[in-house]
Coordinates of C-alpha atoms and ligand atoms in Angstrom, one line a residue:
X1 CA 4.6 -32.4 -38.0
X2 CA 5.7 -32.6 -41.6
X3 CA 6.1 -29.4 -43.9
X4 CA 3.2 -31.0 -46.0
X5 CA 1.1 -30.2 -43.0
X6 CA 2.4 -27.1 -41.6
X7 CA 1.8 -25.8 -44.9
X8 CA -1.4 -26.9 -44.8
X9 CA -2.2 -25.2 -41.5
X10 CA -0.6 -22.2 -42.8
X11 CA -2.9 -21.6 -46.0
X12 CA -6.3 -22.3 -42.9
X13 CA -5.0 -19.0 -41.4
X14 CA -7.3 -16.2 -43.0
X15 CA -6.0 -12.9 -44.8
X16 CA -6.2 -10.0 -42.0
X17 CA -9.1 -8.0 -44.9
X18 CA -11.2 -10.8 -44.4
X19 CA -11.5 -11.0 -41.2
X20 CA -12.0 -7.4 -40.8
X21 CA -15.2 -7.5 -43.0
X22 CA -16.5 -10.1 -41.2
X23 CA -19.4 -9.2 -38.7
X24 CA -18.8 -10.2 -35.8
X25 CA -15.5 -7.9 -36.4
X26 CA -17.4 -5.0 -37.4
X27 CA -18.9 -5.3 -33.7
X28 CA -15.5 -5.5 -32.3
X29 CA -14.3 -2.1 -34.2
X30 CA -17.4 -0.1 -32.8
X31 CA -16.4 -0.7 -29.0
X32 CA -12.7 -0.4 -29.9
X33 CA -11.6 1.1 -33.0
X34 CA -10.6 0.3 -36.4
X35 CA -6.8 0.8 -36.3
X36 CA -6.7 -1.1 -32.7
X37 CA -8.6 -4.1 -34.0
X38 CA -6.2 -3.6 -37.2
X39 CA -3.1 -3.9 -35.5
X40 CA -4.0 -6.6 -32.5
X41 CA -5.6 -8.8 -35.8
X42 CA -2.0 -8.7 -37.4
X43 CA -0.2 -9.3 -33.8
X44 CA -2.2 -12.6 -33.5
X45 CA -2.2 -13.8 -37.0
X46 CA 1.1 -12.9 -36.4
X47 CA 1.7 -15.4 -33.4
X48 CA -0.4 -18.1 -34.8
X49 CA 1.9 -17.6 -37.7
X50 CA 4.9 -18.3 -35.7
X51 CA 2.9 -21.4 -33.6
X52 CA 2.2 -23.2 -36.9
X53 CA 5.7 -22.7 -38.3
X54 CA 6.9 -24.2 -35.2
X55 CA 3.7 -27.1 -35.3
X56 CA 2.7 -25.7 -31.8
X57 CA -1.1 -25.4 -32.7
X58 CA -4.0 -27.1 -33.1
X59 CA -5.8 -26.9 -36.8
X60 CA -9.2 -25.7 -34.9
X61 CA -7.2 -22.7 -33.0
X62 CA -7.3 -21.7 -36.6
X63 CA -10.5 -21.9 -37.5
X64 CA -12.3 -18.1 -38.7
X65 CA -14.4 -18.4 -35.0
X66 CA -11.8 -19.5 -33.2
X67 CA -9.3 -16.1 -34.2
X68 CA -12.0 -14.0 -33.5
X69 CA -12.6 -15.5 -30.3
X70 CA -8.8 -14.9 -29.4
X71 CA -9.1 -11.3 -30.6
X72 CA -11.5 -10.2 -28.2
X73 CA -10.2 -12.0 -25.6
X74 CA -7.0 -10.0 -26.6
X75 CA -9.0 -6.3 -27.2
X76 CA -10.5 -6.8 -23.5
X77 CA -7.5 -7.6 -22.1
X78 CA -5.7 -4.3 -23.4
X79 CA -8.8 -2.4 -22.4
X80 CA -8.6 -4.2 -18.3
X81 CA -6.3 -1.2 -16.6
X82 CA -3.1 -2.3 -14.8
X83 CA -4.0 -0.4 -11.9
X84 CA -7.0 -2.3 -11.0
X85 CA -9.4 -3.2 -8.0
X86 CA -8.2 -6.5 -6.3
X87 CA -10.1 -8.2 -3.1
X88 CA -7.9 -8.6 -0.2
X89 CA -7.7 -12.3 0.9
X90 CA -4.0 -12.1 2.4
X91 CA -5.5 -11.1 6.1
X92 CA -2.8 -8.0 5.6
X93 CA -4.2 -5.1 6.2
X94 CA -1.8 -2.7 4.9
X95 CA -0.5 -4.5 1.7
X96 CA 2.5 -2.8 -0.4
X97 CA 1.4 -4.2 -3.5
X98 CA -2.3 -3.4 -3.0
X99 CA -1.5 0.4 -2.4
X100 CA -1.2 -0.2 1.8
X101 CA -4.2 1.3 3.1
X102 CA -7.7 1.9 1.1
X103 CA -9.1 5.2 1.6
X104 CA -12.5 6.2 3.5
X105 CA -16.0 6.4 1.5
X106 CA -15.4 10.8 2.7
X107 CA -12.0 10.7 1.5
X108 CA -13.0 9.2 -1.9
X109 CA -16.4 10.9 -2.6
X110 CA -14.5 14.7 -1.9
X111 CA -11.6 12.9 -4.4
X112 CA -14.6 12.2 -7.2
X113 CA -16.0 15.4 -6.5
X114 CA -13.2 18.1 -6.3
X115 CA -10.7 16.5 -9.3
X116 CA -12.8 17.4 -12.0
X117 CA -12.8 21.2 -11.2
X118 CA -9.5 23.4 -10.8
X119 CA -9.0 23.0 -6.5
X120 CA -7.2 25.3 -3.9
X121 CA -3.9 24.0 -3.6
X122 CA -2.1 27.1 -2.5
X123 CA -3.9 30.0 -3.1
X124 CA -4.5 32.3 -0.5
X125 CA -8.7 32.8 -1.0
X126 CA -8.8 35.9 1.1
X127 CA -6.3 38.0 -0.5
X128 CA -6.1 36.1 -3.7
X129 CA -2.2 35.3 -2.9
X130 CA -0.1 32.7 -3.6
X131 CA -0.5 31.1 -0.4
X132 CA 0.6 27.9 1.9
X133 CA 0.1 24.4 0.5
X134 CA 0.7 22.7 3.6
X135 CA -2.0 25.0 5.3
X136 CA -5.1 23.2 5.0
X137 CA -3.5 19.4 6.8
X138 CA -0.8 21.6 8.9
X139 CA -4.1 23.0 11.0
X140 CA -5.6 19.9 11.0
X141 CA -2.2 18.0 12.1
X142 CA -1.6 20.6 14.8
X143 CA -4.6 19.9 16.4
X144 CA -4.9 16.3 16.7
X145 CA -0.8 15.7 17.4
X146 CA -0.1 18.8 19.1
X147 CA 2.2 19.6 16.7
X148 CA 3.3 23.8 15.9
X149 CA 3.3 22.8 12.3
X150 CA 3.6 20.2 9.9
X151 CA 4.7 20.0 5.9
X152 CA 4.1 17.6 4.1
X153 CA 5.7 15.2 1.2
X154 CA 5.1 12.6 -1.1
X155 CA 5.9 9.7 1.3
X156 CA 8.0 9.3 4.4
X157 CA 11.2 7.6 3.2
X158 CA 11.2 11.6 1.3
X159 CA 10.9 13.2 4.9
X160 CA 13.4 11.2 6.5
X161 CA 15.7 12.4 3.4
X162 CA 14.6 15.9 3.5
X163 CA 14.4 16.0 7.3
X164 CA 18.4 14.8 7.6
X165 CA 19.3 17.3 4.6
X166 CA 17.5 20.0 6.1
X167 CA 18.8 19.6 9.8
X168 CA 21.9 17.8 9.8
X169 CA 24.1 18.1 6.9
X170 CA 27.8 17.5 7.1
X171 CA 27.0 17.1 11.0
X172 CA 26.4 14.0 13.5
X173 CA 23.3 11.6 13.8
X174 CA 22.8 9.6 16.4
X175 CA 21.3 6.1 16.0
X176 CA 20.6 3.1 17.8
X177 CA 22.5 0.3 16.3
X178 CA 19.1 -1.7 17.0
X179 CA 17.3 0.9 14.8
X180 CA 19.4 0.9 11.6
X181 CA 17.0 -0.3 9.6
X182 CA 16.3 -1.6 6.1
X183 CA 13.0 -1.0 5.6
X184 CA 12.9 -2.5 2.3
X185 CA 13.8 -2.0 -1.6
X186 CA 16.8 0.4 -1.1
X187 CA 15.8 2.2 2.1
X188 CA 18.5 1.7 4.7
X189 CA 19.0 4.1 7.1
X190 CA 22.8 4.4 7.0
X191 CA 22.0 5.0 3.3
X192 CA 20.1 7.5 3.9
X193 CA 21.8 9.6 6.2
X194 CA 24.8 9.3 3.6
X195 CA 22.2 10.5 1.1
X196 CA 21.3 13.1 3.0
X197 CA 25.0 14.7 3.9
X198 CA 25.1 13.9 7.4
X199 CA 27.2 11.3 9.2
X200 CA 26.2 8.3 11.2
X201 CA 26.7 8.2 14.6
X202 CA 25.4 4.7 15.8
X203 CA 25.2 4.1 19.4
X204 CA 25.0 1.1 21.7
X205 CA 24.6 -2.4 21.2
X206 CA 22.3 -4.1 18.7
X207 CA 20.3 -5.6 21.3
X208 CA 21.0 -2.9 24.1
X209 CA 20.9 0.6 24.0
X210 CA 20.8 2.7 27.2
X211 CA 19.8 6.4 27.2
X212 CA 23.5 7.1 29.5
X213 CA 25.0 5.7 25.7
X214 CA 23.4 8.6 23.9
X215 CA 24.3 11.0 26.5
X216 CA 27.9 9.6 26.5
X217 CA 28.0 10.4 22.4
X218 CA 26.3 13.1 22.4
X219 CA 29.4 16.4 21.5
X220 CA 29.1 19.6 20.2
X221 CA 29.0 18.3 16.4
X222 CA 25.7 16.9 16.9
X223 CA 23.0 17.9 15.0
X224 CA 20.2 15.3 15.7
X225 CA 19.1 12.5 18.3
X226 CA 16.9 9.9 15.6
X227 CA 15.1 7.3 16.9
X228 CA 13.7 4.7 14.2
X229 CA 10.7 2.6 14.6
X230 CA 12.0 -0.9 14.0
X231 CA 9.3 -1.7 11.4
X232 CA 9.6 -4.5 9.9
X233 CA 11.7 -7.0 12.7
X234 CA 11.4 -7.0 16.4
X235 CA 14.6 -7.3 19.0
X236 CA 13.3 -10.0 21.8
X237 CA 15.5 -11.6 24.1
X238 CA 17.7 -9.7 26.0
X239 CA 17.1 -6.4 25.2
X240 CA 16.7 -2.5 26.3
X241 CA 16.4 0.6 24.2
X242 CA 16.1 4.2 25.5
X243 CA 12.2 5.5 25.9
X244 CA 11.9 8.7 24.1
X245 CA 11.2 10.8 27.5
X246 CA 14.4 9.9 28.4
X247 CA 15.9 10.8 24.9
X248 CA 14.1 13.6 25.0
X249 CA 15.8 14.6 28.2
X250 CA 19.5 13.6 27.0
X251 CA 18.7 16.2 23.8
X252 CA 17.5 19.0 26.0
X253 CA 20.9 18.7 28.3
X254 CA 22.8 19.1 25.0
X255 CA 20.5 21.4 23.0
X256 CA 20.3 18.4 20.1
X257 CA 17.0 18.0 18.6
X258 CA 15.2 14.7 18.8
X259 CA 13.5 13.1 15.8
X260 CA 11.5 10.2 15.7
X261 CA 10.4 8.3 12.6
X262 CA 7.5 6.6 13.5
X263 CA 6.7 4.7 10.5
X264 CA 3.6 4.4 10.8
X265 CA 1.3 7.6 12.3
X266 CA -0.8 5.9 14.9
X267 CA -4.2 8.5 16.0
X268 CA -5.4 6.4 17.9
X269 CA -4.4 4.4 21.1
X270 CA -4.2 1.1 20.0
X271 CA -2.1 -0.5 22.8
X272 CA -5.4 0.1 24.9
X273 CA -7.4 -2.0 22.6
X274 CA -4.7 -5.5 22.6
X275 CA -2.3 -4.3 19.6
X276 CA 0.9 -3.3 21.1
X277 CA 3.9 -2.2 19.3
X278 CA 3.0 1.1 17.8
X279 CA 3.5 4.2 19.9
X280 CA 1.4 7.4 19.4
X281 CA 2.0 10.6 17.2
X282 CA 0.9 12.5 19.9
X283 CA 2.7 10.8 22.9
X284 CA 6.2 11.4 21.0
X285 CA 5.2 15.0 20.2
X286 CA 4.4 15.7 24.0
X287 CA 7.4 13.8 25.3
X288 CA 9.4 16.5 23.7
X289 CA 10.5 15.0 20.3
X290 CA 11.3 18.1 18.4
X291 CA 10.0 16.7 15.2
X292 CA 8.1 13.0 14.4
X293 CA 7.9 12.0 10.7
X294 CA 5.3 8.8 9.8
X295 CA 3.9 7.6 6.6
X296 CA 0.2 8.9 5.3
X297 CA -0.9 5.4 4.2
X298 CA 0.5 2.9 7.0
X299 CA -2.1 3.1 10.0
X300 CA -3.3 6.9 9.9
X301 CA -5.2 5.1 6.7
X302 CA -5.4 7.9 4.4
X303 CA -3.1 8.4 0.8
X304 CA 0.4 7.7 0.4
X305 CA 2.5 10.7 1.9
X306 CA 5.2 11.7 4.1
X307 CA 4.4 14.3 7.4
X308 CA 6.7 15.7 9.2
X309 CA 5.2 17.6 12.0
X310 CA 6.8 19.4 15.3
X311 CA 8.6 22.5 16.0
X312 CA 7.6 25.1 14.0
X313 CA 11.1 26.2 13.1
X314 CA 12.6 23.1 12.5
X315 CA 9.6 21.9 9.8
X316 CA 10.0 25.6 8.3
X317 CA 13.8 24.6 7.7
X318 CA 12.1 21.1 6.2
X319 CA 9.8 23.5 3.8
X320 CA 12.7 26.1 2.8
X321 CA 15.4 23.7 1.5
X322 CA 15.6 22.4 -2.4
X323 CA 15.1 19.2 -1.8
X324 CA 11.1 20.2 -0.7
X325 CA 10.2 21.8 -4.1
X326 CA 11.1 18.3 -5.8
X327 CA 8.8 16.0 -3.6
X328 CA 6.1 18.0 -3.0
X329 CA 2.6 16.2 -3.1
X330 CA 0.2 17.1 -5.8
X331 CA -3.5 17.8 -5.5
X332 CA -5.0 14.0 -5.2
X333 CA -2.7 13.8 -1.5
X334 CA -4.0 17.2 -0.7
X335 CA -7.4 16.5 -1.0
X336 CA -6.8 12.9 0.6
X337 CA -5.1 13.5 3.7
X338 CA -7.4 16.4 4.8
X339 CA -10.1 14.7 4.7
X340 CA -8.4 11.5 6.3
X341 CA -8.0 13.8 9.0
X342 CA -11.4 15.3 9.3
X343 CA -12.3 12.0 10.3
X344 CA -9.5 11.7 12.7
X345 CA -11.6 15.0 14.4
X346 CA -15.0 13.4 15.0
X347 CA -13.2 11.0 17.9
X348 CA -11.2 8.1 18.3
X349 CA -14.3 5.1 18.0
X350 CA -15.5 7.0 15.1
X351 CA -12.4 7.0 13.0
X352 CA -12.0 3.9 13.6
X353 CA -15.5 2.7 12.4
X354 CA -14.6 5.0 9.1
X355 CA -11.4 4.4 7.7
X356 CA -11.1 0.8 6.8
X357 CA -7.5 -0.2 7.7
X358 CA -7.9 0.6 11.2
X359 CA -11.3 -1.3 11.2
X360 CA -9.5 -4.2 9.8
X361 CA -6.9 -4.5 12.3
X362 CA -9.0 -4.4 15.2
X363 CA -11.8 -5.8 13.6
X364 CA -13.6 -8.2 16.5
X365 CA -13.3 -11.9 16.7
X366 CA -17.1 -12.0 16.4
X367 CA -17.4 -9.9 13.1
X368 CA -14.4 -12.2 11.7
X369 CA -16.6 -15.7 12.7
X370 CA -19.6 -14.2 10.9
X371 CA -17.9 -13.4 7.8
X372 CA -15.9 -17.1 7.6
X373 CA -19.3 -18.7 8.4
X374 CA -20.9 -16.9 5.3
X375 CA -18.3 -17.7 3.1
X376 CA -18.2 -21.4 4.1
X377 CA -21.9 -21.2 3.5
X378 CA -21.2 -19.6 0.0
X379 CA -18.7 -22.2 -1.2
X380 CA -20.1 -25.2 0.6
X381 CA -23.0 -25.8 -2.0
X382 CA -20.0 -25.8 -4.6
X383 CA -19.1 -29.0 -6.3
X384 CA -15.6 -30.6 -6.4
X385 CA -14.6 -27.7 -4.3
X386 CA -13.4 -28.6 -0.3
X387 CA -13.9 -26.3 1.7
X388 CA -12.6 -26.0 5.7
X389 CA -12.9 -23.0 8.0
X390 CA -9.5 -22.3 9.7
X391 CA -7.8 -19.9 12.2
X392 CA -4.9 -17.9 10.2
X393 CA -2.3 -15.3 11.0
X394 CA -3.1 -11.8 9.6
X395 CA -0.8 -8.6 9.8
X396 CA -1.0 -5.3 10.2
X397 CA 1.9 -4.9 7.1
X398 CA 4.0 -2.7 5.8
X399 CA 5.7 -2.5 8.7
X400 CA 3.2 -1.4 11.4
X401 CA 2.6 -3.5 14.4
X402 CA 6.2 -5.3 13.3
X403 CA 6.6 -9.0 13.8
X404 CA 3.2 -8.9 15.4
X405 CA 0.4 -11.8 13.9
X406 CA -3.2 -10.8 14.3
X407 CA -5.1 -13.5 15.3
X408 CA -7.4 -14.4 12.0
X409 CA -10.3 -16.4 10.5
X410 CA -10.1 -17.7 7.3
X411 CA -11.4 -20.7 4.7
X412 CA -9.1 -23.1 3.2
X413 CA -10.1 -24.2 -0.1
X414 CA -9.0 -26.9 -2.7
X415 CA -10.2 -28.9 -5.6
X416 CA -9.5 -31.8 -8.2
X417 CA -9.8 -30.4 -10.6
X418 CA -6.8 -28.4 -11.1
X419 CA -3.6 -27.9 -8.6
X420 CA -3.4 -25.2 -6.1
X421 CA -1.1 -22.9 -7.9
X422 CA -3.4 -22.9 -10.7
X423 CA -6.1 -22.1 -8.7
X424 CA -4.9 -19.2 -7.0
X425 CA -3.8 -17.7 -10.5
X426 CA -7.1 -17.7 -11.5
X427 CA -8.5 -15.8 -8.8
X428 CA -5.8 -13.5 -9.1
X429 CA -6.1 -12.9 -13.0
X430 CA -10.1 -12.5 -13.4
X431 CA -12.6 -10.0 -12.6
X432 CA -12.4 -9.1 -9.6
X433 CA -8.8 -9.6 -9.0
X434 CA -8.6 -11.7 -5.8
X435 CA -5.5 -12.3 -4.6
X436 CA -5.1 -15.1 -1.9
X437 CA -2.0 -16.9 0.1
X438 CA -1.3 -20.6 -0.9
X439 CA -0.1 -22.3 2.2
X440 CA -0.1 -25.8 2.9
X441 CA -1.0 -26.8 -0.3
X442 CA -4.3 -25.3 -0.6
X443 CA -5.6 -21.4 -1.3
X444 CA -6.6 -19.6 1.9
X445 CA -8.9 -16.6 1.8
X446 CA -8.4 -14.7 5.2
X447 CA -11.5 -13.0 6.3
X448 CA -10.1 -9.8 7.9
X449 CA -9.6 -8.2 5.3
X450 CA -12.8 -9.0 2.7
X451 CA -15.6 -6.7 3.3
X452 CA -18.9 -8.3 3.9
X453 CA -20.4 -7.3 0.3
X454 CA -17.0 -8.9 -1.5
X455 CA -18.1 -12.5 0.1
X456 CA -20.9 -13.1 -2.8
X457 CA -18.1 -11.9 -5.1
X458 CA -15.7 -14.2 -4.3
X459 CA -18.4 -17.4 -4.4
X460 CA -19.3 -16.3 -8.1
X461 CA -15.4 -16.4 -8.8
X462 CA -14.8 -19.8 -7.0
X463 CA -18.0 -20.7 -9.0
X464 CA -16.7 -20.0 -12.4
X465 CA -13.2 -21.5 -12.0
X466 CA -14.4 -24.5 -11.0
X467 CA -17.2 -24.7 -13.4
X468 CA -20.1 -25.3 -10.8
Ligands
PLP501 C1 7.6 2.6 6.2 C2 8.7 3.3 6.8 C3 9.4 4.3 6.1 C4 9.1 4.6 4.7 O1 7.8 5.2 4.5 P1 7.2 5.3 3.1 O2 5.9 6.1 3.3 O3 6.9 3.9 2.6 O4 8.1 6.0 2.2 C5 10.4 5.0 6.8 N1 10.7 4.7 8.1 C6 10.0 3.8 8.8 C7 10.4 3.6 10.2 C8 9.0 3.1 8.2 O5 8.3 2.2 8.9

C-alpha cells in the first residue's frame, strides 16, 4: 500500500464523538455503560489505527457499520465470564481443566439457596459458641467410612502437606519407591515430604515392594508408614506391592502409624461393578490405616477439597498445627461436601444415580448407544458435515481409575469447509463452550460424558459453524 492510500484509509476512520452519538451506540451504552463503550471505542479505533498504518486492513472494516459491529462483538466478549459453562465431549469424566467433578442438582440448589444469607460455619447454635467447623462433614464422614473423625482442607495435595507436618516432622517416612509419585504441576511426593519437614524413607524396588521390606526399615525414628495411590501410571509386568492389611500389620508390630493417600475417595464399591483400580475409603479405614486422605472432587463427586479422616487423635494433631488455619475451606466447600455426602447416606445405587461423575463412569453401554444414535440423528440432516459413529476410549481422569480406558461411544465429525483444528476452536470458543478431542484428523464428541438435554445443543452449534 502506498502512503497516498494509507492516508486515505486513515481519514475513513471516524472521530471516537461521533460514533458515540450515533444510535445504534446509544443502545450499546444502555446495556453497558458510557465510560466502558468510551474506552473499548478508543482501544479499537485504536487497533484499526495501528492495522491501517501497517496496510493490514480492508477499507470496508472501516466503514461507520462495520466499527460498530466490532464494538459489540468486543462489549460481549468482555461481558462472557472466564469461568464459564463448557459441554464435556472429551469422554473424561473427571477433567482438571473443567473443574474435575460437577456437583449434584442437591448440592447446587442448597449452594443457590444458603450463599445469599450469612450460614453456620462454626458456630455452636445451641450455646451460641464459637464452635467446630469440621463438625457438620466430620459426622457425616464418620459414618459412611468409619472413620473417629475427619477435618477437612482446601484440597488433598494440602492434607498430604499438613498430614506429614503434623505427624512426621524432622522424623522418617516410609514410601514405596513404586509410589513416589508426581502427580502433576509441582506435586511430587519426595517434594512434599521435604516440604513438610520430614525425611524420606523409600523402600523396595520400583516394581517390587514386599511388606518383610517395610518391616525390615521400619526403626525407632519412624514416624509414619504412607502408602500412595499410584494415580496417574500403573506398574504392570513384574510386579508386587504390600496390601494395606499387611502394612497395617507391620505398623502395629512397630507402633508406626499407617497413612494412606487415596487420591481419589471411592463410596462406593466399584470393583464389583467392572472398574477396578480404586480401593475403598472404608476398606483402608477398617484394615487399620490410622488415617486415609482423598480428594473431595475426584470420584466422591462433590467440591474441590482435601479429607483427612481416621484416628481421632491423629486428625486432631492435623486440626491443631499452623499450617491448618492457612488452608482451611471456606463456606461454598462447607455447604458442598455436606451435602455430597447426604447423598452418599441414602445408599450406594442411589448416589450413584445422583451425583453425575460417578453416573458417568459407570454409565451402561446401552444409555451410551442411545445417546451416539441421537446425536448421529441430530447431525446427520446437516449439510457438508460427515458424520460416523465410533467406539472411543473415555477416562475416569484426574488420576482415578489410573491408566484405566473406559470403553466409550462417540461420533466423529468433519467438514470441507474448514480444517479440523478450526473446527474444534469454534466449538470450544462459542456459546456453549464445547470442548472436543481432535484425533485422527477429525473432531470427536465422546458421549459419556454429554447429558442427554446437551445433545440438541451441540447440533445447533455444529449447525451454526457450518452454516446449515
Ligand atoms: C489427586 C491426588 C492428589 C492431589 O489431590 P488434589 O485434591 O488435586 O490436591 C494427591 N495424592 C494423590 C494420590 C492423588 O491422586
Amino acid at each position: 500500500m502506498t502512503p497516498t492510500e494509507i492516508g486515505a484509509l486513515l481519514r475513513k476512520l471516524p472521530q471516537v464523538d461521533r460514533l458515540v452519538n450515533s444510535a445504534a451506540v446509544e443502545t450499546l451504552i444502555d446495556t453497558h455503560s458510557r465510560s466502558l463503550v468510551l474506552s473499548e471505542c478508543r482501544a479499537l479505533l485504536d487497533s484499526l489505527r495501528a492495522n491501517a498504518l501497517a496496510g493490514e486492513i480492508a477499507a470496508d472494516e472501516l466503514s461507520e457499520d462495520s466499527i460498530i459491529a466490532q464494538l459489540g462483538a468486543r462489549l460481549s466478549q468482555r461481558q462472557m465470564p472466564y469461568h464459564r459453562r463448557v459441554i464435556n465431549a472429551t469422554g473424561v469424566v473427571l477433567h482438571t481443566g473443567l473443574g474435575r467433578a460437577p456437583l449434584a442438582d442437591e448440592v447446587t440448589d442448597a449452594l443457590v439457596e444458603q450463599l445469599r444469607h450469612p450460614v453456620r460455619v462454626e458456630i455452636d447454635l445451641e450455646s451460641g459458641l464459637r464452635g467446630s467447623r469440621d463438625e457438620g462433614c466430620a459426622q457425616l464422614l464418620k459414618e459412611l467410612t468409619g472413620a473417629e473423625d475427619a477435618t477437612i482442607v482446601n484440597n488433598n495435595a494440602g492434607a498430604t502437606l499438613l498430614l506429614l507436618s503434623a505427624l512426621a516432622e524432622d522424623k522418617e517416612v516410609l514410601v514405596s519407591h513404586g509410589e513416589l509419585v508426581e502427580i502433576g504441576g509441582s506435586f511430587r511426593i519426595p517434594d512434599i515430604m521435604e516440604q513438610g519437614g520430614a525425611r524420606l524413607k523409600a523402600v523396595g524396588t520400583t516394581n517390587r515392594t514386599r511388606a518383610s521390606d517395610y518391616d525390615k526399615a521400619c526403626s525407632s525414628d519412624s514416624a509414619m508408614v504412607l502408602k500412595v495411590h499410584t494415580s496417574n501410571y500403573r506398574v504392570v509386568g513384574f510386579t508386587e506391592e504390600a496390601e494395606i492389611g499387611e502394612l497395617c500389620d507391620i505398623g502395629k508390630k512397630h507402633k508406626v502409624p499407617v497413612v494412606h493417600d487415596m487420591g481419589s475417595g471411592c463410596m462406593v464399591d466399584l470393583a464389583s461393578r467392572g472398574l477396578r483400580g480404586e480401593s475403598w475409603v472404608r476398606d483402608s479405614l477398617e484394615s487399620g490405616c490410622a488415617l486415609v486422605c482423598f480428594s473431595g472432587d475426584k470420584l466422591l463427586g462433590g467440591p474441590q477439597a482435601g479429607i483427612i479422616a481416621g484416628s481421632a487423635e491423629l486428625v486432631q494433631k492435623c486440626r491443631k498445627h499452623p499450617l491448618y488455619r492457612a488452608m482451611r475451606p471456606g463456606r461454598m466447600t462447607y455447604i458442598a461436601l455436606e451435602q455430597t455426602l447426604r447423598v452418599y447416606l441414602r445408599g450406594e445405587e442411589e448416589s450413584i444415580q445422583a451425583i453425575p461423575s460417578l453416573r458417568r463412569v459407570l454409565e451402561s453401554e446401552e444409555v451410551l448407544t442411545e445417546r451416539q444414535q441421537l446425536l448421529l440423528k441430530e447431525l446427520d440432516s446437516l449439510t457438508d458435515l460427515v458424520v460416523q459413529p465410533l467406539d472411543h476410549d473415555g477416562y475416569a481422569g484426574s488420576g482415578s481409575l489410573p491408566a484405566r480406558p473406559i470403553a466409550s461411544k462417540g461420533v466423529q465429525i468433519t467438514t470441507s469447509r474448514m480444517p479440523v483444528q478450526e473446527l474444534a476452536r469454534l466449538l470450544r470458543t462459542g456459546e456453549p463452550a464445547i470442548l472436543p478431542t481432535v484425533q485422527d484428523d477429525a473432531v470427536i464428541l465422546d458421549v459419556r460424558t454429554i447429558e442427554k438435554t446437551e445433545i440438541a445443543e451441540i447440533a445447533a452449534r455444529v449447525a451454526e459453524i457450518v452454516g446449515s
